[in-house]
Amino acid sequence: GAGVSQSPSNKVTEKGKDVELRCDPISGHTALYWYRQSLGQGLEFLIYFQGNSAPDKSGLPSDRFSAERTGGSVSTLTIQRTQQEDSAVYLCASSLDRLAGAIAKNIQYFGAGTRLSVL
Amino acid sequence: SQKIEQNSEALNIQEGKTATLTCNYTNYSPAYLQWYRQDPGRGPVFLLLIRENEKEKRKERLKVTFDTTLKQSLFHITASQPADSATYLCALPPGGGADGLTFGKGTHLIIQP
């Protein structure tokens, strides 16, 4: 596709349920990022994937959060046993290879996000 | 850890005037700084990147300055239009062990006709 695609655009779930959020990055972008944006707050970095390499999970807010990236392309962010404080917009971004060293390749292209509401 | 401060209060500007937004940062010496625009219900969109050795960068009606001594970037929109109304985010590159961009909370700009 032309841009980063995220699905669903909105998700309403009950407390304690698991949810899966999907991100389809721009074709050819090897780097993929997940962020969380809570009401009135800035974007909070969650996790970063570079190609097929194992991600650094230290930014994930709790062990209920996990993410994977299959085949170096599509990524899913899973939240288990959702809590009300998980309600936020989850944004995915992709970029060209950050490790390549060219500053311009750190420009990130964002999807429209998934708005998660935990009741 | 690196920290970014933006005036998160709404900034009201009369159409046609120049809007100036401020981004201050601490505990970091970034090689570059980025500005993004975010509209309601949308993800941020990249606008400009300025390197540490560049004092000023321009793109159409946009101008960004970067003062590494003051640890400050200014973002200017000249001849502002109502369509420029949005939230503008300042972002620092990965550093300090983190991998993702560090974003400020953003400044909500309102251009009044």
PDB file of C-alpha atoms in Angstrom:
ATOM      1  CA  GLY A   1       0.000   0.000   0.000  1.00  0.00           C
ATOM      2  CA  ALA A   2       0.890   3.634  -0.205  1.00  0.00           C
ATOM      3  CA  GLY A   3       1.142   4.175   3.535  1.00  0.00           C
ATOM      4  CA  VAL A   4       1.230   2.420   6.888  1.00  0.00           C
ATOM      5  CA  SER A   5      -1.998   0.530   7.447  1.00  0.00           C
ATOM      6  CA  GLN A   6      -3.366  -0.284  10.898  1.00  0.00           C
ATOM      7  CA  SER A   7      -6.375  -2.377  11.855  1.00  0.00           C
ATOM      8  CA  PRO A   8      -8.815  -2.197  13.407  1.00  0.00           C
ATOM      9  CA  SER A   9      -9.227   1.573  13.490  1.00  0.00           C
ATOM     10  CA  ASN A  10     -11.322   1.275  16.637  1.00  0.00           C
ATOM     11  CA  LYS A  11     -11.570  -1.498  19.194  1.00  0.00           C
ATOM     12  CA  VAL A  12     -13.852  -1.642  22.204  1.00  0.00           C
ATOM     13  CA  THR A  13     -13.246  -4.490  24.609  1.00  0.00           C
ATOM     14  CA  GLU A  14     -14.124  -5.582  28.087  1.00  0.00           C
ATOM     15  CA  LYS A  15     -11.635  -5.532  30.906  1.00  0.00           C
ATOM     16  CA  GLY A  16      -9.765  -8.828  31.101  1.00  0.00           C
ATOM     17  CA  LYS A  17     -10.077  -9.686  27.401  1.00  0.00           C
ATOM     18  CA  ASP A  18      -7.120 -10.057  25.045  1.00  0.00           C
ATOM     19  CA  VAL A  19      -6.761  -7.804  21.989  1.00  0.00           C
ATOM     20  CA  GLU A  20      -4.626  -7.960  18.879  1.00  0.00           C
ATOM     21  CA  LEU A  21      -3.647  -4.889  16.893  1.00  0.00           C
ATOM     22  CA  ARG A  22      -2.201  -5.142  13.413  1.00  0.00           C
ATOM     23  CA  CYS A  23       0.264  -2.987  11.492  1.00  0.00           C
ATOM     24  CA  ASP A  24       1.209  -3.289   7.829  1.00  0.00           C
ATOM     25  CA  PRO A  25       4.249  -1.060   7.144  1.00  0.00           C
ATOM     26  CA  ILE A  26       5.239   0.677   3.935  1.00  0.00           C
ATOM     27  CA  SER A  27       6.721  -1.789   1.482  1.00  0.00           C
ATOM     28  CA  GLY A  28      10.510  -1.756   1.659  1.00  0.00           C
ATOM     29  CA  HIS A  29      10.673  -0.232   5.135  1.00  0.00           C
ATOM     30  CA  THR A  30      12.730  -2.476   7.381  1.00  0.00           C
ATOM     31  CA  ALA A  31      12.193  -0.638  10.656  1.00  0.00           C
ATOM     32  CA  LEU A  32       8.857  -0.759  12.483  1.00  0.00           C
ATOM     33  CA  TYR A  33       7.850   1.025  15.679  1.00  0.00           C
ATOM     34  CA  TRP A  34       4.881   0.871  18.058  1.00  0.00           C
ATOM     35  CA  TYR A  35       3.866   3.879  20.151  1.00  0.00           C
ATOM     36  CA  ARG A  36       1.024   4.568  22.553  1.00  0.00           C
ATOM     37  CA  GLN A  37      -0.718   7.948  22.827  1.00  0.00           C
ATOM     38  CA  SER A  38      -2.935   8.474  25.839  1.00  0.00           C
ATOM     39  CA  LEU A  39      -5.335  11.406  26.148  1.00  0.00           C
ATOM     40  CA  GLY A  40      -3.393  14.571  26.861  1.00  0.00           C
ATOM     41  CA  GLN A  41      -0.078  12.756  26.766  1.00  0.00           C
ATOM     42  CA  GLY A  42       2.721  12.591  24.274  1.00  0.00           C
ATOM     43  CA  LEU A  43       3.606   9.541  22.247  1.00  0.00           C
ATOM     44  CA  GLU A  44       5.151   6.824  24.361  1.00  0.00           C
ATOM     45  CA  PHE A  45       7.569   4.470  22.593  1.00  0.00           C
ATOM     46  CA  LEU A  46       6.759   0.790  23.118  1.00  0.00           C
ATOM     47  CA  ILE A  47       8.876  -1.432  20.873  1.00  0.00           C
ATOM     48  CA  TYR A  48      11.051  -1.373  17.769  1.00  0.00           C
ATOM     49  CA  PHE A  49      11.714  -4.051  15.127  1.00  0.00           C
ATOM     50  CA  GLN A  50      14.604  -3.966  12.688  1.00  0.00           C
ATOM     51  CA  GLY A  51      13.932  -6.473   9.936  1.00  0.00           C
ATOM     52  CA  ASN A  52      13.662  -9.978  11.385  1.00  0.00           C
ATOM     53  CA  SER A  53      15.858  -9.250  14.394  1.00  0.00           C
ATOM     54  CA  ALA A  54      14.565  -9.857  17.915  1.00  0.00           C
ATOM     55  CA  PRO A  55      13.104  -6.616  19.250  1.00  0.00           C
ATOM     56  CA  ASP A  56      14.066  -4.700  22.359  1.00  0.00           C
ATOM     57  CA  LYS A  57      11.043  -5.194  24.617  1.00  0.00           C
ATOM     58  CA  SER A  58      12.201  -2.951  27.460  1.00  0.00           C
ATOM     59  CA  GLY A  59       9.760  -0.167  26.483  1.00  0.00           C
ATOM     60  CA  LEU A  60       6.680  -2.351  26.887  1.00  0.00           C
ATOM     61  CA  PRO A  61       4.692  -1.150  29.929  1.00  0.00           C
ATOM     62  CA  SER A  62       4.047  -4.601  31.381  1.00  0.00           C
ATOM     63  CA  ASP A  63       4.383  -8.307  30.620  1.00  0.00           C
ATOM     64  CA  ARG A  64       0.785  -8.280  29.382  1.00  0.00           C
ATOM     65  CA  PHE A  65       2.092  -6.575  26.247  1.00  0.00           C
ATOM     66  CA  SER A  66       3.846  -8.498  23.501  1.00  0.00           C
ATOM     67  CA  ALA A  67       4.596  -7.912  19.840  1.00  0.00           C
ATOM     68  CA  GLU A  68       5.822  -9.908  16.925  1.00  0.00           C
ATOM     69  CA  ARG A  69       6.751  -9.269  13.354  1.00  0.00           C
ATOM     70  CA  THR A  70       6.380 -12.038  10.822  1.00  0.00           C
ATOM     71  CA  GLY A  71       8.585 -12.221   7.764  1.00  0.00           C
ATOM     72  CA  GLY A  72      10.024  -8.780   8.443  1.00  0.00           C
ATOM     73  CA  SER A  73       6.760  -7.132   7.397  1.00  0.00           C
ATOM     74  CA  VAL A  74       3.398  -7.214   9.215  1.00  0.00           C
ATOM     75  CA  SER A  75       3.458  -6.740  12.977  1.00  0.00           C
ATOM     76  CA  THR A  76       0.908  -7.510  15.665  1.00  0.00           C
ATOM     77  CA  LEU A  77       0.764  -5.973  19.124  1.00  0.00           C
ATOM     78  CA  THR A  78      -1.058  -8.156  21.637  1.00  0.00           C
ATOM     79  CA  ILE A  79      -2.395  -6.969  24.968  1.00  0.00           C
ATOM     80  CA  GLN A  80      -3.497  -9.738  27.316  1.00  0.00           C
ATOM     81  CA  ARG A  81      -6.000  -9.305  30.153  1.00  0.00           C
ATOM     82  CA  THR A  82      -6.676  -5.699  29.177  1.00  0.00           C
ATOM     83  CA  GLN A  83      -7.063  -3.088  31.875  1.00  0.00           C
ATOM     84  CA  GLN A  84      -8.819   0.281  31.703  1.00  0.00           C
ATOM     85  CA  GLU A  85      -5.467   2.076  31.806  1.00  0.00           C
ATOM     86  CA  ASP A  86      -4.617   0.395  28.507  1.00  0.00           C
ATOM     87  CA  SER A  87      -7.179   2.638  26.784  1.00  0.00           C
ATOM     88  CA  ALA A  88      -5.269   4.792  24.313  1.00  0.00           C
ATOM     89  CA  VAL A  89      -4.455   5.199  20.643  1.00  0.00           C
ATOM     90  CA  TYR A  90      -1.826   2.721  19.506  1.00  0.00           C
ATOM     91  CA  LEU A  91       0.257   4.043  16.625  1.00  0.00           C
ATOM     92  CA  CYS A  92       2.549   2.141  14.323  1.00  0.00           C
ATOM     93  CA  ALA A  93       5.300   3.735  12.248  1.00  0.00           C
ATOM     94  CA  SER A  94       7.826   2.465   9.748  1.00  0.00           C
ATOM     95  CA  SER A  95      11.036   3.832   8.316  1.00  0.00           C
ATOM     96  CA  LEU A  96      13.972   2.859   6.185  1.00  0.00           C
ATOM     97  CA  ASP A  97      16.848   1.082   7.880  1.00  0.00           C
ATOM     98  CA  ARG A  98      17.894   3.180  10.879  1.00  0.00           C
ATOM     99  CA  LEU A  99      21.159   1.303  11.136  1.00  0.00           C
ATOM    100  CA  ALA A 100      22.221   2.494   7.714  1.00  0.00           C
ATOM    101  CA  GLY A 101      23.459   5.700   9.292  1.00  0.00           C
ATOM    102  CA  ALA A 102      21.796   8.233   7.027  1.00  0.00           C
ATOM    103  CA  ILE A 103      19.908  10.681   9.225  1.00  0.00           C
ATOM    104  CA  ALA A 104      17.093  11.055   6.730  1.00  0.00           C
ATOM    105  CA  LYS A 105      16.300   7.372   7.146  1.00  0.00           C
ATOM    106  CA  ASN A 106      15.114   8.081  10.681  1.00  0.00           C
ATOM    107  CA  ILE A 107      12.043   9.852   9.360  1.00  0.00           C
ATOM    108  CA  GLN A 108       9.061   7.832  10.521  1.00  0.00           C
ATOM    109  CA  TYR A 109       5.807   7.330   8.653  1.00  0.00           C
ATOM    110  CA  PHE A 110       2.805   6.724  10.856  1.00  0.00           C
ATOM    111  CA  GLY A 111      -0.448   4.898  10.421  1.00  0.00           C
ATOM    112  CA  ALA A 112      -3.746   6.402  11.574  1.00  0.00           C
ATOM    113  CA  GLY A 113      -3.661   4.319  14.742  1.00  0.00           C
ATOM    114  CA  THR A 114      -6.013   1.968  16.574  1.00  0.00           C
ATOM    115  CA  ARG A 115      -8.176   3.589  19.218  1.00  0.00           C
ATOM    116  CA  LEU A 116      -8.547   1.045  22.030  1.00  0.00           C
ATOM    117  CA  SER A 117     -11.257   1.492  24.632  1.00  0.00           C
ATOM    118  CA  VAL A 118     -11.330  -0.901  27.573  1.00  0.00           C
ATOM    119  CA  LEU A 119     -14.640  -0.851  29.423  1.00  0.00           C
TER     120      LEU A 119
ATOM    121  CA  SER B   1      16.710  10.491  30.507  1.00  0.00           C
ATOM    122  CA  GLN B   2      16.109  12.885  27.647  1.00  0.00           C
ATOM    123  CA  LYS B   3      13.153  15.187  28.078  1.00  0.00           C
ATOM    124  CA  ILE B   4      11.297  17.456  25.673  1.00  0.00           C
ATOM    125  CA  GLU B   5       9.122  20.378  26.674  1.00  0.00           C
ATOM    126  CA  GLN B   6       6.575  22.036  24.434  1.00  0.00           C
ATOM    127  CA  ASN B   7       3.946  24.527  25.450  1.00  0.00           C
ATOM    128  CA  SER B   8       0.960  22.205  25.443  1.00  0.00           C
ATOM    129  CA  GLU B   9      -1.523  25.029  25.892  1.00  0.00           C
ATOM    130  CA  ALA B  10      -3.392  26.023  22.769  1.00  0.00           C
ATOM    131  CA  LEU B  11      -1.791  28.791  20.737  1.00  0.00           C
ATOM    132  CA  ASN B  12      -4.266  31.108  19.009  1.00  0.00           C
ATOM    133  CA  ILE B  13      -2.947  33.100  16.059  1.00  0.00           C
ATOM    134  CA  GLN B  14      -4.729  35.452  13.670  1.00  0.00           C
ATOM    135  CA  GLU B  15      -4.762  34.322  10.045  1.00  0.00           C
ATOM    136  CA  GLY B  16      -1.905  35.849   8.059  1.00  0.00           C
ATOM    137  CA  LYS B  17       0.358  36.276  11.091  1.00  0.00           C
ATOM    138  CA  THR B  18       3.451  34.205  11.893  1.00  0.00           C
ATOM    139  CA  ALA B  19       3.005  31.391  14.397  1.00  0.00           C
ATOM    140  CA  THR B  20       6.070  30.477  16.483  1.00  0.00           C
ATOM    141  CA  LEU B  21       6.207  27.244  18.469  1.00  0.00           C
ATOM    142  CA  THR B  22       8.939  26.346  20.950  1.00  0.00           C
ATOM    143  CA  CYS B  23      10.614  23.043  21.752  1.00  0.00           C
ATOM    144  CA  ASN B  24      13.121  22.784  24.614  1.00  0.00           C
ATOM    145  CA  TYR B  25      15.030  19.660  25.521  1.00  0.00           C
ATOM    146  CA  THR B  26      17.321  18.516  28.326  1.00  0.00           C
ATOM    147  CA  ASN B  27      19.772  15.738  29.108  1.00  0.00           C
ATOM    148  CA  TYR B  28      20.615  15.147  25.489  1.00  0.00           C
ATOM    149  CA  SER B  29      22.767  16.373  22.617  1.00  0.00           C
ATOM    150  CA  PRO B  30      20.851  15.187  19.543  1.00  0.00           C
ATOM    151  CA  ALA B  31      22.423  14.965  16.124  1.00  0.00           C
ATOM    152  CA  TYR B  32      19.156  16.247  14.681  1.00  0.00           C
ATOM    153  CA  LEU B  33      15.601  17.184  15.609  1.00  0.00           C
ATOM    154  CA  GLN B  34      12.326  16.597  13.808  1.00  0.00           C
ATOM    155  CA  TRP B  35       8.946  18.325  13.656  1.00  0.00           C
ATOM    156  CA  TYR B  36       5.702  16.494  12.939  1.00  0.00           C
ATOM    157  CA  ARG B  37       2.115  17.617  12.434  1.00  0.00           C
ATOM    158  CA  GLN B  38      -0.814  15.669  13.867  1.00  0.00           C
ATOM    159  CA  ASP B  39      -4.458  16.205  12.968  1.00  0.00           C
ATOM    160  CA  PRO B  40      -7.331  14.772  15.072  1.00  0.00           C
ATOM    161  CA  GLY B  41      -7.781  11.047  14.469  1.00  0.00           C
ATOM    162  CA  ARG B  42      -4.609  10.805  12.408  1.00  0.00           C
ATOM    163  CA  GLY B  43      -1.038   9.731  13.000  1.00  0.00           C
ATOM    164  CA  PRO B  44       1.783  12.285  13.008  1.00  0.00           C
ATOM    165  CA  VAL B  45       3.088  13.437   9.630  1.00  0.00           C
ATOM    166  CA  PHE B  46       6.742  14.387   9.161  1.00  0.00           C
ATOM    167  CA  LEU B  47       7.394  18.032   8.289  1.00  0.00           C
ATOM    168  CA  LEU B  48      11.050  18.951   8.737  1.00  0.00           C
ATOM    169  CA  LEU B  49      14.337  17.587  10.025  1.00  0.00           C
ATOM    170  CA  ILE B  50      17.177  19.882  11.080  1.00  0.00           C
ATOM    171  CA  ARG B  51      20.703  18.689  11.798  1.00  0.00           C
ATOM    172  CA  GLU B  52      22.841  19.930  14.708  1.00  0.00           C
ATOM    173  CA  ASN B  53      25.160  21.807  12.338  1.00  0.00           C
ATOM    174  CA  GLU B  54      22.267  23.609  10.634  1.00  0.00           C
ATOM    175  CA  LYS B  55      21.052  26.846  12.164  1.00  0.00           C
ATOM    176  CA  GLU B  56      17.939  27.117  10.044  1.00  0.00           C
ATOM    177  CA  LYS B  57      15.855  25.025   7.651  1.00  0.00           C
ATOM    178  CA  ARG B  58      13.035  26.200   5.410  1.00  0.00           C
ATOM    179  CA  LYS B  59      10.245  24.485   3.505  1.00  0.00           C
ATOM    180  CA  GLU B  60       7.659  26.690   1.806  1.00  0.00           C
ATOM    181  CA  ARG B  61       6.014  28.688   4.643  1.00  0.00           C
ATOM    182  CA  LEU B  62       7.755  26.672   7.350  1.00  0.00           C
ATOM    183  CA  LYS B  63      11.008  27.566   9.063  1.00  0.00           C
ATOM    184  CA  VAL B  64      12.826  25.688  11.815  1.00  0.00           C
ATOM    185  CA  THR B  65      15.789  26.884  13.860  1.00  0.00           C
ATOM    186  CA  PHE B  66      18.030  24.767  16.079  1.00  0.00           C
ATOM    187  CA  ASP B  67      20.139  26.256  18.861  1.00  0.00           C
ATOM    188  CA  THR B  68      22.239  23.495  20.428  1.00  0.00           C
ATOM    189  CA  THR B  69      23.613  25.889  23.062  1.00  0.00           C
ATOM    190  CA  LEU B  70      20.153  26.841  24.310  1.00  0.00           C
ATOM    191  CA  LYS B  71      18.903  23.300  23.624  1.00  0.00           C
ATOM    192  CA  GLN B  72      15.966  24.780  21.795  1.00  0.00           C
ATOM    193  CA  SER B  73      14.214  24.585  18.451  1.00  0.00           C
ATOM    194  CA  LEU B  74      11.744  27.136  17.128  1.00  0.00           C
ATOM    195  CA  PHE B  75       9.133  26.269  14.508  1.00  0.00           C
ATOM    196  CA  HIS B  76       7.655  29.118  12.487  1.00  0.00           C
ATOM    197  CA  ILE B  77       4.683  29.176  10.114  1.00  0.00           C
ATOM    198  CA  THR B  78       4.527  32.397   8.119  1.00  0.00           C
ATOM    199  CA  ALA B  79       1.359  33.755   6.503  1.00  0.00           C
ATOM    200  CA  SER B  80      -0.619  31.306   8.626  1.00  0.00           C
ATOM    201  CA  GLN B  81      -3.890  29.856   7.336  1.00  0.00           C
ATOM    202  CA  PRO B  82      -6.810  28.142   9.117  1.00  0.00           C
ATOM    203  CA  ALA B  83      -5.699  24.900   7.423  1.00  0.00           C
ATOM    204  CA  ASP B  84      -2.493  25.100   9.473  1.00  0.00           C
ATOM    205  CA  SER B  85      -4.533  24.442  12.621  1.00  0.00           C
ATOM    206  CA  ALA B  86      -3.239  21.191  14.126  1.00  0.00           C
ATOM    207  CA  THR B  87      -1.008  19.843  16.887  1.00  0.00           C
ATOM    208  CA  TYR B  88       2.701  20.175  16.176  1.00  0.00           C
ATOM    209  CA  LEU B  89       5.121  17.710  17.747  1.00  0.00           C
ATOM    210  CA  CYS B  90       8.828  18.046  18.314  1.00  0.00           C
ATOM    211  CA  ALA B  91      10.827  14.787  18.288  1.00  0.00           C
ATOM    212  CA  LEU B  92      14.358  13.778  19.217  1.00  0.00           C
ATOM    213  CA  PRO B  93      16.117  10.788  17.650  1.00  0.00           C
ATOM    214  CA  PRO B  94      16.800   7.540  19.476  1.00  0.00           C
ATOM    215  CA  GLY B  95      19.362   7.850  22.220  1.00  0.00           C
ATOM    216  CA  GLY B  96      20.156   6.951  25.799  1.00  0.00           C
ATOM    217  CA  GLY B  97      19.486   3.294  25.114  1.00  0.00           C
ATOM    218  CA  ALA B  98      16.038   3.854  23.653  1.00  0.00           C
ATOM    219  CA  ASP B  99      15.146   2.914  20.110  1.00  0.00           C
ATOM    220  CA  GLY B 100      12.127   5.051  19.301  1.00  0.00           C
ATOM    221  CA  LEU B 101      11.747   8.785  18.847  1.00  0.00           C
ATOM    222  CA  THR B 102      11.106  10.822  21.991  1.00  0.00           C
ATOM    223  CA  PHE B 103       8.177  13.154  21.357  1.00  0.00           C
ATOM    224  CA  GLY B 104       7.053  16.269  23.143  1.00  0.00           C
ATOM    225  CA  LYS B 105       3.392  16.496  24.112  1.00  0.00           C
ATOM    226  CA  GLY B 106       2.829  18.884  21.227  1.00  0.00           C
ATOM    227  CA  THR B 107       1.438  22.386  20.857  1.00  0.00           C
ATOM    228  CA  HIS B 108      -2.146  22.771  19.661  1.00  0.00           C
ATOM    229  CA  LEU B 109      -2.157  25.601  17.128  1.00  0.00           C
ATOM    230  CA  ILE B 110      -5.388  27.351  16.182  1.00  0.00           C
ATOM    231  CA  ILE B 111      -5.379  29.821  13.293  1.00  0.00           C
ATOM    232  CA  GLN B 112      -8.383  32.080  13.502  1.00  0.00           C
ATOM    233  CA  PRO B 113      -9.833  33.580  10.305  1.00  0.00           C
TER     234      PRO B 113
END
